[in-house]
Tab-separated table of C-alpha atoms in Angstrom:
chain	number	residue	atom	x	y	z
A	1	MET	CA	31.343	8.233	-2.201
A	2	ILE	CA	30.078	4.625	-2.109
A	3	LYS	CA	28.561	4.837	-5.375
A	4	ASP	CA	31.559	6.376	-6.828
A	5	ALA	CA	33.592	3.613	-5.279
A	6	SER	CA	31.264	0.976	-6.321
A	7	GLN	CA	33.701	-0.674	-8.883
A	8	TYR	CA	36.465	-1.412	-6.153
A	9	ILE	CA	34.268	-2.097	-2.506
A	10	ALA	CA	30.854	-4.054	-4.430
A	11	ALA	CA	32.697	-7.532	-4.118
A	12	SER	CA	33.523	-7.118	-0.663
A	13	LEU	CA	30.559	-5.620	0.402
A	14	ALA	CA	28.480	-8.329	-1.329
A	15	TYR	CA	30.452	-10.728	0.582
A	16	ILE	CA	29.800	-8.910	4.279
A	17	ILE	CA	26.334	-8.690	3.283
A	18	ASN	CA	25.859	-12.495	2.105
A	19	LEU	CA	28.121	-13.327	5.262
A	20	SER	CA	25.541	-11.658	7.653
A	21	LEU	CA	22.699	-13.171	5.886
A	22	SER	CA	23.752	-16.745	6.217
A	23	SER	CA	25.494	-16.597	9.660
A	24	GLY	CA	22.317	-14.563	10.863
A	25	ILE	CA	24.764	-11.904	12.180
A	26	TYR	CA	24.332	-7.915	11.923
A	27	PRO	CA	27.381	-6.256	12.323
A	28	ALA	CA	27.947	-4.258	15.281
A	29	GLN	CA	29.280	-1.447	13.844
A	30	TRP	CA	26.076	-0.905	11.631
A	31	LYS	CA	24.162	-0.806	14.696
A	32	ASN	CA	25.264	2.717	16.350
A	33	ALA	CA	23.098	5.701	15.533
A	34	LYS	CA	24.192	9.587	15.999
A	35	ILE	CA	20.879	11.481	17.159
A	36	ILE	CA	20.783	14.591	16.429
A	37	PRO	CA	17.636	17.091	18.113
A	38	VAL	CA	16.165	19.290	15.592
A	39	TYR	CA	13.919	22.360	16.810
A	40	LYS	CA	10.242	22.005	15.738
A	41	SER	CA	8.615	24.934	17.381
A	42	GLY	CA	7.379	26.028	21.214
A	43	SER	CA	9.262	25.901	24.464
A	44	VAL	CA	13.036	25.344	23.474
A	45	SER	CA	13.417	23.358	27.066
A	46	GLU	CA	10.469	21.049	26.274
A	47	LEU	CA	12.148	17.832	24.837
A	48	ASP	CA	8.763	16.901	22.996
A	49	ASN	CA	9.584	20.451	20.618
A	50	TYR	CA	12.413	18.458	19.084
A	51	ARG	CA	12.289	16.100	16.188
A	52	PRO	CA	15.502	13.162	16.454
A	53	ILE	CA	17.104	12.919	13.500
A	54	SER	CA	19.007	9.324	13.503
A	55	ILE	CA	21.754	8.967	11.148
A	56	LEU	CA	22.894	5.227	10.532
A	57	PRO	CA	26.129	4.515	9.139
A	58	ALA	CA	25.627	4.688	4.980
A	59	ILE	CA	26.713	1.121	4.112
A	60	SER	CA	23.989	-0.156	6.452
A	61	LYS	CA	20.930	0.974	4.569
A	62	ILE	CA	22.367	-1.068	1.341
A	63	ALA	CA	22.374	-4.469	3.626
A	64	GLU	CA	18.651	-3.246	5.063
A	65	ARG	CA	17.315	-1.963	1.341
A	66	LEU	CA	18.355	-5.683	0.211
A	67	VAL	CA	16.412	-7.303	3.217
A	68	HIS	CA	13.755	-5.017	3.143
A	69	ASP	CA	12.668	-5.758	-0.551
A	70	GLN	CA	13.037	-9.613	-0.082
A	71	LEU	CA	10.646	-9.218	3.343
A	72	ALA	CA	8.040	-6.836	1.877
A	73	ILE	CA	7.489	-9.510	-1.561
A	74	PHE	CA	6.954	-12.108	1.033
A	75	LEU	CA	4.420	-10.249	3.209
A	76	GLU	CA	2.684	-9.023	-0.020
A	77	ASP	CA	2.795	-12.168	-1.810
A	78	SER	CA	1.429	-13.894	0.683
A	79	SER	CA	-1.169	-11.455	1.907
A	80	LEU	CA	0.489	-11.414	5.657
A	81	LEU	CA	-0.718	-7.717	5.863
A	82	SER	CA	-3.720	-6.171	6.412
A	83	PRO	CA	-5.432	-4.815	2.969
A	84	THR	CA	-6.664	-1.926	5.042
A	85	GLN	CA	-2.926	-0.936	6.354
A	86	PHE	CA	-1.910	2.029	3.636
A	87	GLY	CA	1.889	3.081	5.062
A	88	PHE	CA	4.884	2.043	3.848
A	89	ARG	CA	3.709	-0.051	1.089
A	90	SER	CA	3.880	-0.381	-2.819
A	91	LYS	CA	0.579	0.691	-4.814
A	92	TYR	CA	-0.666	2.596	-1.077
A	93	SER	CA	-0.324	6.079	-0.257
A	94	THR	CA	-2.011	8.518	2.289
A	95	GLY	CA	-4.143	10.128	-0.699
A	96	LEU	CA	-5.832	6.818	-1.261
A	97	ALA	CA	-6.446	6.079	2.514
A	98	VAL	CA	-8.299	9.413	3.038
A	99	THR	CA	-10.029	8.813	-0.191
A	100	TYR	CA	-11.138	5.328	0.924
A	101	PHE	CA	-12.177	6.724	4.134
A	102	THR	CA	-14.038	9.487	2.982
A	103	ASP	CA	-15.926	7.639	-0.143
A	104	SER	CA	-17.194	5.193	2.721
A	105	ILE	CA	-18.794	7.865	4.516
A	106	ARG	CA	-20.374	9.632	1.510
A	107	LYS	CA	-22.158	6.082	0.722
A	108	GLU	CA	-23.310	5.723	4.047
A	109	MET	CA	-24.684	9.412	3.932
A	110	ASP	CA	-26.427	8.624	0.846
A	111	ARG	CA	-28.310	5.774	2.577
A	112	GLY	CA	-29.489	8.302	5.587
A	113	LYS	CA	-26.791	6.841	7.907
A	114	LEU	CA	-24.535	8.594	10.135
A	115	THR	CA	-20.706	7.395	10.942
A	116	GLY	CA	-18.776	7.771	14.202
A	117	ALA	CA	-15.073	7.621	13.907
A	118	VAL	CA	-12.600	7.527	16.654
A	119	PHE	CA	-8.542	9.058	15.386
A	120	ILE	CA	-6.171	7.130	17.253
A	121	ASP	CA	-2.618	8.319	17.721
A	122	PHE	CA	0.129	6.323	19.567
A	123	ARG	CA	2.331	8.218	21.724
A	124	LYS	CA	6.120	7.525	20.056
A	125	ALA	CA	4.764	4.343	18.985
A	126	PHE	CA	7.877	3.797	16.955
A	127	ASP	CA	10.038	3.915	19.792
A	128	THR	CA	8.038	1.696	22.107
A	129	VAL	CA	8.031	-1.284	20.162
A	130	ASP	CA	9.236	-4.576	22.406
A	131	HIS	CA	11.466	-6.327	20.213
A	132	ALA	CA	10.660	-9.687	21.738
A	133	VAL	CA	6.719	-9.219	21.012
A	134	LEU	CA	8.199	-8.193	17.654
A	135	ILE	CA	10.017	-11.414	16.715
A	136	LYS	CA	7.405	-13.640	17.798
A	137	LYS	CA	5.073	-12.362	15.884
A	138	MET	CA	7.387	-12.401	12.817
A	139	GLU	CA	7.651	-15.962	13.870
A	140	MET	CA	3.948	-16.653	13.311
A	141	LEU	CA	3.897	-14.863	10.063
A	142	GLY	CA	6.715	-17.526	9.118
A	143	VAL	CA	9.942	-15.866	9.497
A	144	ARG	CA	12.067	-18.716	10.961
A	145	GLY	CA	15.401	-20.246	11.537
A	146	VAL	CA	18.611	-17.951	9.852
A	147	GLN	CA	16.410	-15.207	8.903
A	148	LEU	CA	14.420	-15.128	12.590
A	149	LYS	CA	18.100	-15.156	14.340
A	150	TRP	CA	19.451	-12.385	11.895
A	151	PHE	CA	16.481	-9.812	12.765
A	152	THR	CA	16.826	-10.929	16.063
A	153	ASP	CA	20.540	-10.001	16.315
A	154	TYR	CA	19.352	-6.836	14.214
A	155	LEU	CA	17.487	-5.485	17.046
A	156	SER	CA	19.687	-6.177	19.778
A	157	ASN	CA	22.706	-4.675	21.245
A	158	ARG	CA	22.347	-1.224	19.223
A	159	GLN	CA	23.399	1.820	20.695
A	160	GLN	CA	22.987	5.808	20.137
A	161	VAL	CA	24.774	9.038	20.873
A	162	VAL	CA	23.435	12.382	20.915
A	163	ILE	CA	24.972	15.223	19.383
A	164	TYR	CA	23.940	19.105	19.996
A	165	ASP	CA	25.556	22.352	19.958
A	166	ASN	CA	28.956	20.553	19.794
A	167	TYR	CA	28.082	18.405	22.854
A	168	ARG	CA	28.124	14.857	22.863
A	169	SER	CA	26.858	12.254	24.939
A	170	ASN	CA	27.824	8.968	26.312
A	171	ASN	CA	26.549	5.970	24.147
A	172	TYR	CA	23.277	4.499	25.985
A	173	PRO	CA	21.754	1.124	24.952
A	174	VAL	CA	18.780	1.034	23.008
A	175	SER	CA	16.406	-1.695	23.989
A	176	TYR	CA	12.746	-0.573	22.583
A	177	GLY	CA	11.714	0.536	19.167
A	178	VAL	CA	12.418	0.208	15.816
A	179	PRO	CA	15.726	1.705	14.750
A	180	GLN	CA	14.543	5.043	13.433
A	181	GLY	CA	16.376	6.623	10.367
A	182	SER	CA	16.429	2.654	9.276
A	183	ILE	CA	15.133	1.025	5.800
A	184	LEU	CA	13.663	-1.518	7.784
A	185	GLY	CA	11.914	0.258	10.599
A	186	PRO	CA	8.901	1.344	9.116
A	187	LEU	CA	8.072	-2.182	7.826
A	188	LEU	CA	8.775	-3.771	10.945
A	189	PHE	CA	6.406	-1.322	12.452
A	190	LEU	CA	4.096	-2.398	10.009
A	191	ILE	CA	4.482	-6.161	11.304
A	192	TYR	CA	4.294	-5.223	15.150
A	193	ILE	CA	0.726	-3.276	14.473
A	194	ASP	CA	-0.935	-5.423	11.898
A	195	ASP	CA	-2.834	-7.596	14.435
A	196	LEU	CA	-4.682	-4.615	16.022
A	197	SER	CA	-7.405	-5.127	13.187
A	198	LYS	CA	-8.133	-8.263	13.825
A	199	VAL	CA	-9.343	-7.542	17.499
A	200	LEU	CA	-12.275	-5.528	16.221
A	201	LYS	CA	-15.337	-7.243	16.129
A	202	HIS	CA	-17.925	-4.674	14.368
A	203	SER	CA	-15.699	-1.491	13.214
A	204	ASN	CA	-13.875	-0.974	10.260
A	205	VAL	CA	-10.376	0.334	10.481
A	206	ILE	CA	-7.724	2.454	8.088
A	207	MET	CA	-4.322	2.948	9.241
A	208	TYR	CA	-1.528	4.382	8.082
A	209	ALA	CA	1.460	2.873	10.008
A	210	ASP	CA	0.249	4.415	13.620
A	211	ASP	CA	-2.504	6.766	12.650
A	212	THR	CA	-5.633	4.930	13.017
A	213	VAL	CA	-9.189	5.353	12.529
A	214	LEU	CA	-11.812	3.393	13.910
A	215	TYR	CA	-15.509	4.013	12.072
A	216	PHE	CA	-19.191	2.543	12.150
A	217	SER	CA	-22.063	3.521	10.167
A	218	HIS	CA	-26.001	3.172	11.659
A	219	GLU	CA	-28.997	5.339	11.691
A	220	ASP	CA	-28.631	5.197	15.579
A	221	ILE	CA	-26.273	7.747	16.990
A	222	LYS	CA	-26.228	5.425	20.568
A	223	ASN	CA	-25.729	2.095	18.693
A	224	ILE	CA	-22.528	3.796	17.274
A	225	GLU	CA	-21.194	4.988	20.287
A	226	ALA	CA	-21.837	1.588	21.908
A	227	VAL	CA	-20.035	-0.268	18.785
A	228	LEU	CA	-17.247	1.724	19.233
A	229	SER	CA	-17.094	1.635	22.710
A	230	ASP	CA	-16.861	-1.681	22.871
A	231	ASP	CA	-13.950	-2.155	19.888
A	232	MET	CA	-12.088	0.585	21.878
A	233	ASP	CA	-12.219	-1.674	25.037
A	234	ALA	CA	-10.586	-4.612	22.805
A	235	VAL	CA	-8.098	-1.910	21.226
A	236	ALA	CA	-7.307	-1.127	25.090
A	237	GLN	CA	-6.349	-4.662	25.642
A	238	TRP	CA	-4.705	-5.003	22.381
A	239	LEU	CA	-2.061	-1.772	23.822
A	240	GLN	CA	-1.680	-3.400	26.990
A	241	ARG	CA	-0.276	-6.620	25.293
A	242	ASN	CA	1.720	-4.817	22.561
A	243	GLN	CA	3.133	-1.983	25.299
A	244	LEU	CA	1.654	0.882	23.626
A	245	VAL	CA	-0.089	3.982	24.652
A	246	ILE	CA	-2.668	6.237	23.155
A	247	ASN	CA	-1.580	9.900	22.937
A	248	LEU	CA	-5.057	11.549	24.328
A	249	LYS	CA	-3.716	15.238	23.805
A	250	LYS	CA	-6.049	17.546	21.659
A	251	ASP	CA	-5.543	17.007	17.903
A	252	LYS	CA	-4.501	13.288	18.440
A	253	SER	CA	-7.102	10.635	19.534
A	254	GLU	CA	-10.580	12.352	19.218
A	255	SER	CA	-13.795	11.198	17.956
A	256	MET	CA	-16.049	12.696	15.115
A	257	VAL	CA	-19.556	11.959	13.683
A	258	PHE	CA	-20.017	12.256	10.027
A	259	GLY	CA	-23.663	12.664	8.565
A	260	THR	CA	-25.556	14.755	6.055
A	261	ALA	CA	-26.296	18.701	7.566
A	262	LYS	CA	-29.968	17.502	7.591
A	263	ARG	CA	-29.426	14.318	9.144
A	264	LEU	CA	-27.142	15.722	12.035
A	265	ALA	CA	-29.607	18.674	12.932
A	266	LYS	CA	-32.353	15.813	13.335
A	267	ASP	CA	-29.960	14.270	15.806
A	268	GLY	CA	-29.818	17.598	17.699
A	269	ASN	CA	-25.781	17.327	19.151
A	270	SER	CA	-24.273	14.532	17.438
A	271	SER	CA	-20.972	13.670	19.324
A	272	MET	CA	-20.132	10.921	21.441
A	273	CYS	CA	-18.454	9.530	24.655
A	274	ILE	CA	-16.161	7.253	23.855
A	275	GLN	CA	-13.902	5.722	26.679
A	276	ILE	CA	-10.685	3.856	26.505
A	277	GLY	CA	-9.977	2.269	30.012
A	278	SER	CA	-11.282	5.272	32.380
A	279	ASP	CA	-10.058	8.117	29.808
A	280	VAL	CA	-12.559	9.867	27.772
A	281	ILE	CA	-12.092	10.388	23.881
A	282	ARG	CA	-12.409	14.227	23.090
A	283	SER	CA	-15.428	14.859	20.776
A	284	THR	CA	-14.525	17.362	17.758
A	285	THR	CA	-15.934	18.693	14.621
A	286	SER	CA	-12.803	19.149	13.497
A	287	TYR	CA	-9.929	16.835	12.561
A	288	VAL	CA	-6.757	16.781	10.479
A	289	TYR	CA	-6.248	13.354	8.953
A	290	LEU	CA	-3.330	12.571	7.270
A	291	GLY	CA	-2.967	16.202	6.476
A	292	VAL	CA	-6.699	16.958	4.990
A	293	LYS	CA	-8.823	18.279	7.843
A	294	LEU	CA	-12.180	16.758	7.939
A	295	ASP	CA	-15.803	18.434	8.806
A	296	PRO	CA	-18.759	16.242	10.112
A	297	THR	CA	-20.552	17.062	6.451
A	298	LEU	CA	-17.489	16.487	4.194
A	299	ASN	CA	-17.376	19.901	2.853
A	300	PHE	CA	-13.393	20.573	2.699
A	301	GLY	CA	-14.197	24.244	2.853
A	302	GLN	CA	-11.759	24.551	5.836
A	303	TYR	CA	-8.943	22.138	4.460
A	304	LEU	CA	-9.497	24.307	1.100
A	305	HIS	CA	-8.899	27.803	2.967
A	306	LYS	CA	-5.650	25.940	4.520
A	307	THR	CA	-4.455	25.037	1.492
A	308	PHE	CA	-4.906	28.260	-0.261
A	309	LYS	CA	-3.239	30.114	2.323
A	310	LYS	CA	-0.216	27.687	2.255
A	311	THR	CA	0.170	27.946	-1.213
A	312	SER	CA	-0.068	31.527	-1.392
A	313	SER	CA	2.362	31.845	1.183
A	314	LYS	CA	4.829	29.600	-0.936
A	315	LEU	CA	4.376	31.640	-4.089
A	316	LYS	CA	5.292	34.647	-2.102
A	317	MET	CA	8.493	33.169	-1.007
A	318	LEU	CA	9.202	32.176	-4.194
A	319	LYS	CA	8.505	35.720	-5.531
A	320	LYS	CA	11.172	36.926	-2.791
A	321	ILE	CA	14.043	34.699	-4.338
A	322	ARG	CA	12.811	34.870	-8.103
A	323	SER	CA	15.513	37.337	-9.230
A	324	SER	CA	18.465	34.899	-8.053
A	325	LEU	CA	16.853	32.071	-9.923
A	326	THR	CA	16.539	31.208	-13.919
A	327	VAL	CA	13.193	30.577	-15.292
A	328	GLN	CA	13.490	26.819	-15.076
A	329	SER	CA	14.496	26.832	-11.763
A	330	ALA	CA	11.711	28.872	-10.992
A	331	ARG	CA	9.454	26.588	-12.735
A	332	MET	CA	11.354	23.396	-10.755
A	333	ILE	CA	10.629	25.291	-7.577
A	334	TYR	CA	6.827	25.742	-8.578
A	335	GLN	CA	6.420	22.253	-9.566
A	336	SER	CA	8.197	20.227	-7.237
A	337	MET	CA	7.484	22.483	-4.112
A	338	ILE	CA	3.870	23.961	-4.281
A	339	VAL	CA	2.107	22.186	-6.877
A	340	PRO	CA	2.004	19.220	-4.568
A	341	LEU	CA	0.236	21.303	-2.064
A	342	MET	CA	-2.183	22.287	-4.115
A	343	THR	CA	-2.889	18.928	-5.519
A	344	TYR	CA	-2.198	16.959	-2.611
A	345	CYS	CA	-5.476	14.440	-1.632
A	346	ASP	CA	-7.162	16.112	-4.812
A	347	MET	CA	-9.540	13.327	-5.362
A	348	VAL	CA	-11.777	13.665	-2.407
A	349	THR	CA	-12.164	17.181	-3.681
A	350	LEU	CA	-11.984	16.146	-7.599
A	351	ASN	CA	-15.745	18.344	-7.968
A	352	LEU	CA	-14.264	21.406	-6.995
A	353	PRO	CA	-16.870	23.927	-6.460
A	354	GLY	CA	-16.376	26.757	-8.827
A	355	SER	CA	-15.314	29.927	-6.473
A	356	TRP	CA	-12.506	27.737	-5.388
A	357	LEU	CA	-11.545	26.531	-9.018
A	358	SER	CA	-11.219	30.519	-9.634
A	359	LYS	CA	-9.209	30.981	-6.547
A	360	PHE	CA	-6.547	28.370	-7.242
A	361	VAL	CA	-6.599	28.899	-10.812
A	362	ASN	CA	-5.592	32.624	-10.273
A	363	LEU	CA	-2.911	31.206	-7.817
A	364	GLU	CA	-1.906	29.448	-10.712
A	365	ASN	CA	-1.621	32.343	-12.734
A	366	ARG	CA	0.028	34.305	-10.268
A	367	ALA	CA	2.815	31.785	-10.323
A	368	LYS	CA	3.305	32.057	-13.734
A	369	LYS	CA	3.727	35.454	-13.802
A	370	ILE	CA	6.635	35.140	-10.791
A	371	ILE	CA	8.021	32.208	-12.775
A	372	ALA	CA	8.308	34.388	-16.186
A	373	ASN	CA	9.454	37.380	-14.277
A	374	GLY	CA	8.577	40.074	-16.932
A	375	LEU	CA	10.037	38.232	-19.703
A	376	SER	CA	7.535	37.614	-22.705
A	377	ILE	CA	7.360	33.872	-22.091
A	378	GLU	CA	4.000	32.125	-23.634
A	379	ASN	CA	2.252	29.659	-21.069
A	380	ASP	CA	3.296	26.934	-23.721
A	381	ASP	CA	6.963	27.442	-23.406
A	382	LEU	CA	6.704	27.610	-19.739
A	383	ASN	CA	5.701	24.119	-20.083
A	384	ILE	CA	3.216	23.908	-16.704
A	385	ARG	CA	0.239	22.105	-17.081
A	386	ASP	CA	-2.425	23.493	-15.602
A	387	PHE	CA	-4.425	23.042	-12.571
A	388	TYR	CA	-7.476	21.893	-13.701
A	389	SER	CA	-5.875	19.185	-16.231
A	390	THR	CA	-3.356	18.615	-13.280
A	391	ARG	CA	-6.424	16.951	-11.050
A	392	ILE	CA	-8.214	15.221	-13.827
A	393	PHE	CA	-4.606	13.604	-15.095
A	394	ASN	CA	-4.182	12.304	-11.580
A	395	ALA	CA	-7.598	11.119	-10.451
A	396	VAL	CA	-7.818	9.138	-13.844
A	397	MET	CA	-4.541	7.563	-13.638
A	398	VAL	CA	-5.934	6.131	-10.246
A	399	VAL	CA	-8.850	5.041	-11.959
A	400	PHE	CA	-6.599	3.158	-14.569
A	401	LYS	CA	-4.675	1.534	-11.968
A	402	SER	CA	-7.482	0.386	-10.253
A	403	LEU	CA	-9.095	-1.433	-13.327
A	404	ASN	CA	-5.909	-2.863	-14.399
A	405	GLY	CA	-5.047	-4.317	-10.964
A	406	LEU	CA	-2.275	-2.123	-10.558
A	407	SER	CA	-3.809	-0.085	-7.558
A	408	CYS	CA	-4.083	-1.560	-3.566
A	409	GLU	CA	-6.264	-4.069	-2.945
A	410	PRO	CA	-9.113	-2.010	-1.511
A	411	PHE	CA	-9.075	-0.043	-5.171
A	412	ASN	CA	-8.896	-3.023	-7.088
A	413	ASP	CA	-12.497	-3.600	-7.752
A	414	TYR	CA	-13.350	0.045	-6.792
A	415	PHE	CA	-14.788	0.728	-10.743
A	416	GLN	CA	-16.838	-1.425	-12.499
A	417	ILE	CA	-17.039	-1.417	-16.725
A	418	MET	CA	-20.351	-1.364	-18.388
A	419	SER	CA	-21.488	-4.300	-20.000
A	420	HIS	CA	-24.050	-3.752	-22.657
A	421	GLN	CA	-26.367	-6.391	-24.040
A	422	GLN	CA	-26.088	-4.609	-27.864
A	423	ASN	CA	-22.920	-3.698	-29.465
A	424	THR	CA	-22.472	0.114	-29.277
A	425	ARG	CA	-19.544	2.134	-30.224
A	426	ASN	CA	-18.465	2.231	-26.331
A	427	ASN	CA	-19.434	-0.963	-25.024
A	428	ASP	CA	-17.129	-2.114	-22.402
A	429	TYR	CA	-15.215	0.926	-22.217
A	430	CYS	CA	-17.386	3.108	-20.481
A	431	LEU	CA	-17.431	2.763	-16.410
A	432	ARG	CA	-20.758	2.421	-14.632
A	433	LEU	CA	-22.056	5.306	-12.412
A	434	PRO	CA	-23.035	4.368	-9.060
A	435	LYS	CA	-26.626	5.114	-8.401
A	436	VAL	CA	-26.784	8.076	-6.089
A	437	LYS	CA	-29.462	9.874	-4.404
A	438	LEU	CA	-27.918	12.723	-2.891
A	439	GLU	CA	-25.017	15.349	-4.104
A	440	VAL	CA	-22.360	14.505	-1.081
A	441	ALA	CA	-22.329	11.399	-2.663
A	442	ARG	CA	-21.975	12.488	-6.075
A	443	LYS	CA	-19.209	14.079	-5.079
A	444	GLY	CA	-17.257	10.985	-4.279
A	445	PHE	CA	-14.360	9.648	-6.603
A	446	TYR	CA	-16.138	6.536	-6.832
A	447	PHE	CA	-18.536	8.613	-8.937
A	448	GLN	CA	-16.362	11.490	-10.088
A	449	GLY	CA	-13.644	9.452	-11.214
A	450	ALA	CA	-15.353	7.100	-13.180
A	451	MET	CA	-17.300	10.426	-14.802
A	452	ALA	CA	-13.187	11.549	-15.370
A	453	PHE	CA	-12.815	8.228	-16.903
A	454	ASN	CA	-15.637	8.523	-19.115
A	455	LYS	CA	-15.192	12.118	-20.676
A	456	LEU	CA	-11.778	10.325	-22.387
A	457	PRO	CA	-11.901	9.785	-26.019
A	458	LEU	CA	-12.747	6.375	-26.827
A	459	HIS	CA	-9.236	5.317	-28.098
A	460	VAL	CA	-7.467	6.364	-24.977
A	461	ARG	CA	-10.124	4.528	-22.643
A	462	GLN	CA	-9.468	1.252	-24.639
A	463	ILE	CA	-5.493	1.564	-23.519
A	464	ASN	CA	-4.431	-1.298	-21.368
A	465	SER	CA	-0.835	-0.388	-21.096
A	466	ILE	CA	0.125	1.962	-18.204
A	467	VAL	CA	3.091	3.396	-20.238
A	468	HIS	CA	0.893	4.002	-23.218
A	469	PHE	CA	-1.912	5.289	-21.251
A	470	LYS	CA	-0.033	7.604	-19.406
A	471	SER	CA	1.685	8.815	-22.669
A	472	ALA	CA	-1.946	9.261	-24.188
A	473	LEU	CA	-3.373	10.915	-21.608
A	474	ASN	CA	-0.685	13.399	-21.213
A	475	LYS	CA	-1.531	14.457	-24.725
A	476	GLN	CA	-4.769	14.523	-24.217
A	477	MET	CA	-4.367	16.942	-21.033
A	478	ASN	CA	-2.134	18.954	-23.209
A	479	SER	CA	-4.757	19.675	-25.610
A	480	PHE	CA	-6.725	20.963	-23.115
């Protein structure tokens, strides 16, 4: 409705937003949220089994988007956020976070080392942000004057009402947390949590918003345990200062040791005893990190099995409703809701074992039959890129962005172009393959991605425009 009325309200809306920004005052009417509890699973009487959906005035989102984009540009251009924060940022993603983490482990496996990791989950992190602490952190980053006044007013005097089954609660003040359902909320949270990485003395860290993993590699498991314990003490102090609480429930915050099967067997019980305060962090041999189920040897068998089952289940659902759909609608559902399941984080399993590749290809063939629904339609007419080509396309696009400075900072020097002393036909257009000793290292994206890129025709590898490269790559994939 706002879009339809834009020619009539644009000038007035621009005046209101500019007045808000210049005065440092955020309209009070835009601070009121409606909370709709949506049941997830488990006991209906448990509050934790409901997901609160926050609904804010639509017009407020326009003002927030403008401020968000300017603040994000300021933070990125000034390099104020940690390069290992992968959440809610341009050029970053969950797939890149998981790939960077698992590749780091594979490299250490190749050196004969173990890697200990502590996965940290914060309890209701977004809802417990202290406004005063957040404003102080923004000021330290350089947000001052009327801009800081605007953010202070944006966070203060907020109210919410809960609506459930025709019942409406009284209005309640919101004194903590970034506004749920807002455009600015996730970015403000990144500012709030960013300095966590600065308190670590030895460990590496990867964050996706509040999903945090600390990790450290060494030949000796006791050394790893000592280092991680020391850094977890620093984390505990940081949590206290920032009024956040770690979630110690099963499958939330846990520790895990990674290594080759031979190396893990040599150490016998390769588990760690890591504490935070007086609480012991549970040790595990299986953890779901950003949607990917990890195992100690990075075999990914459990993850692939779960992905296969989930995809198969979705195909059964599509089959049930297929008679009510057109070919185009069925294809759209498959490509938008099922293919992403099959290819999520596919960089970590780019060197897919033949047995698993066959299983997913069989799923793909089932999908094509369901979409065709008995009609005589050639595969080319269905306009569905095959599973293998889709994975290669996704991987090579990441490599291209990395080579051309279009990826996030941790990936901008991920691959190296070979430099030859003599002129050859492929000079400067092949990527250097890392020297590895073990197969587990060869399966890393840093190796498989380079191999996939090198297999492209020379004229495709030579392209430096992302638009032209993507077009040429599409043609190349369609010719497979």
